[in-house]
Amino acid sequence: MGAGTGAVAGQLKGGIGTASTVLESGITVAALVVANAAGSVMDPGTGVLYGELFQGRVSRPRPEVHEAALRRLARAAERNGVPPLNTTLAVVATDAGLSKAQAQKLAGTAHDGIARAVRPVHLLSDGDTVFTLATGARPLDAANPSR
């Protein structure tokens, strides 16, 4: 069995996913994620993926719908007992020339992305980890390193 086989994200199927982009500067940034989270990726009150809530495409549920969703989650947690040992692993790679501190900041920012997409996240039963690597093939613009 390989990474991602049998992976879950809450009650949904997890697994392996990738994404990449080339910035205006020509720098490439890519990510590889194995999603096997103890937390859920879907708001039980609306059925919306948590990640979509931060993109402005959906409205937040009414307070009474939200409270009902929290009660359903609490009952499910009570029924299901201790969560399994899960982890979400990610690698963010770039051809930019990053310092150790910049690579650490990039990994931390990627962790923020996991926190936007999974609830709850960073549990004691989760080993959520993000690694960053940079080849250094393309130097950063010193005047504007965020490009």
XYZ file of C-alpha atoms in Angstrom:
147
model
C 0.000 0.000 0.000
C 1.282 3.454 -0.869
C 0.765 6.874 0.632
C -2.836 7.959 0.394
C -4.271 4.431 0.230
C -7.178 4.358 2.666
C -6.702 8.022 3.548
C -9.672 9.968 4.882
C -10.499 13.584 5.597
C -13.180 13.410 8.251
C -15.793 11.155 6.711
C -14.732 11.851 3.120
C -12.130 10.042 1.059
C -8.695 11.599 1.387
C -5.650 10.857 -0.710
C -2.910 12.542 -2.698
C -3.239 15.852 -4.518
C -0.900 18.186 -6.359
C -0.940 21.769 -7.597
C 1.571 24.121 -9.181
C 1.818 27.613 -10.583
C 4.358 29.819 -12.306
C 4.526 33.336 -10.860
C 4.963 36.509 -12.952
C 8.646 36.399 -12.061
C 8.984 32.955 -13.669
C 9.417 31.232 -10.295
C 7.575 27.925 -10.003
C 5.836 26.866 -6.791
C 4.367 23.381 -6.450
C 2.737 21.369 -3.675
C 2.160 17.674 -3.028
C -0.238 16.770 -0.208
C -1.296 13.487 1.352
C -4.606 14.335 3.046
C -5.388 11.900 5.846
C -6.915 14.227 8.431
C -8.712 13.317 11.643
C -10.656 16.555 11.204
C -13.344 17.182 8.614
C -13.018 19.209 5.431
C -16.753 19.867 5.184
C -18.987 22.147 7.231
C -21.739 19.807 8.458
C -24.243 22.664 8.659
C -23.962 23.704 5.018
C -22.165 20.858 3.267
C -19.624 23.413 2.015
C -15.916 22.620 1.954
C -14.186 24.729 4.613
C -11.655 25.994 2.087
C -14.468 27.579 0.060
C -15.575 29.681 3.043
C -12.393 31.745 2.658
C -12.909 32.371 -1.041
C -16.147 34.347 -0.722
C -18.181 31.957 -2.887
C -20.621 30.941 -0.159
C -22.365 32.699 2.691
C -21.979 31.672 6.306
C -24.844 29.622 7.759
C -27.440 31.212 10.022
C -26.473 30.934 13.735
C -29.151 28.307 14.455
C -27.902 26.141 11.564
C -24.354 26.506 12.847
C -25.377 25.500 16.400
C -27.232 22.449 15.063
C -24.126 21.451 13.095
C -21.973 21.728 16.232
C -24.427 19.517 18.140
C -24.281 16.898 15.341
C -20.484 16.965 15.452
C -20.498 16.538 19.242
C -22.865 13.543 18.997
C -20.696 11.978 16.272
C -17.562 12.447 18.381
C -19.321 10.852 21.350
C -20.443 7.892 19.216
C -17.126 7.367 17.450
C -14.811 7.667 20.449
C -11.119 8.412 20.169
C -10.119 9.552 16.669
C -7.699 7.385 14.677
C -4.079 8.345 14.309
C -4.005 10.413 11.157
C -1.708 12.924 9.561
C -1.709 15.342 6.678
C 1.681 15.653 5.007
C 2.650 18.320 2.503
C 5.712 19.279 0.511
C 5.942 22.743 -1.028
C 8.736 23.040 -3.578
C 10.042 25.994 -5.535
C 12.894 26.815 -7.841
C 13.384 30.130 -6.004
C 16.491 30.850 -4.010
C 15.159 30.846 -0.438
C 17.046 31.325 2.793
C 16.369 28.928 5.657
C 14.106 31.545 7.272
C 12.168 32.087 4.015
C 11.685 28.345 3.550
C 10.418 28.088 7.131
C 7.983 30.971 6.507
C 6.719 29.253 3.353
C 6.099 26.024 5.290
C 4.272 27.973 8.005
C 2.085 29.680 5.424
C 1.256 26.286 3.901
C 0.270 25.128 7.398
C -2.181 28.053 7.467
C -3.722 26.587 4.315
C -4.282 23.261 6.075
C -5.902 25.130 8.979
C -8.317 26.826 6.562
C -9.344 23.543 4.995
C -9.606 21.132 7.962
C -11.532 21.466 11.240
C -10.332 20.676 13.813
C -6.682 20.720 12.796
C -3.342 20.096 14.555
C -4.823 17.647 17.056
C -2.761 15.460 19.363
C -3.807 12.511 17.173
C -2.677 14.336 14.000
C 0.896 14.706 12.868
C 0.221 17.465 10.345
C 3.528 18.489 8.807
C 4.665 20.679 5.916
C 8.138 20.499 4.407
C 9.581 23.114 2.070
C 12.382 22.707 -0.405
C 13.960 25.195 -2.772
C 16.378 24.455 -5.595
C 17.717 28.003 -5.723
C 17.709 27.987 -9.533
C 15.938 31.375 -9.687
C 17.053 34.235 -7.439
C 14.411 36.311 -5.684
C 14.025 39.985 -6.570
C 15.621 41.695 -3.545
C 13.374 44.751 -4.001
C 10.217 42.625 -4.048
C 10.854 39.110 -2.664
C 7.128 38.267 -2.516
C 6.894 38.173 -6.324
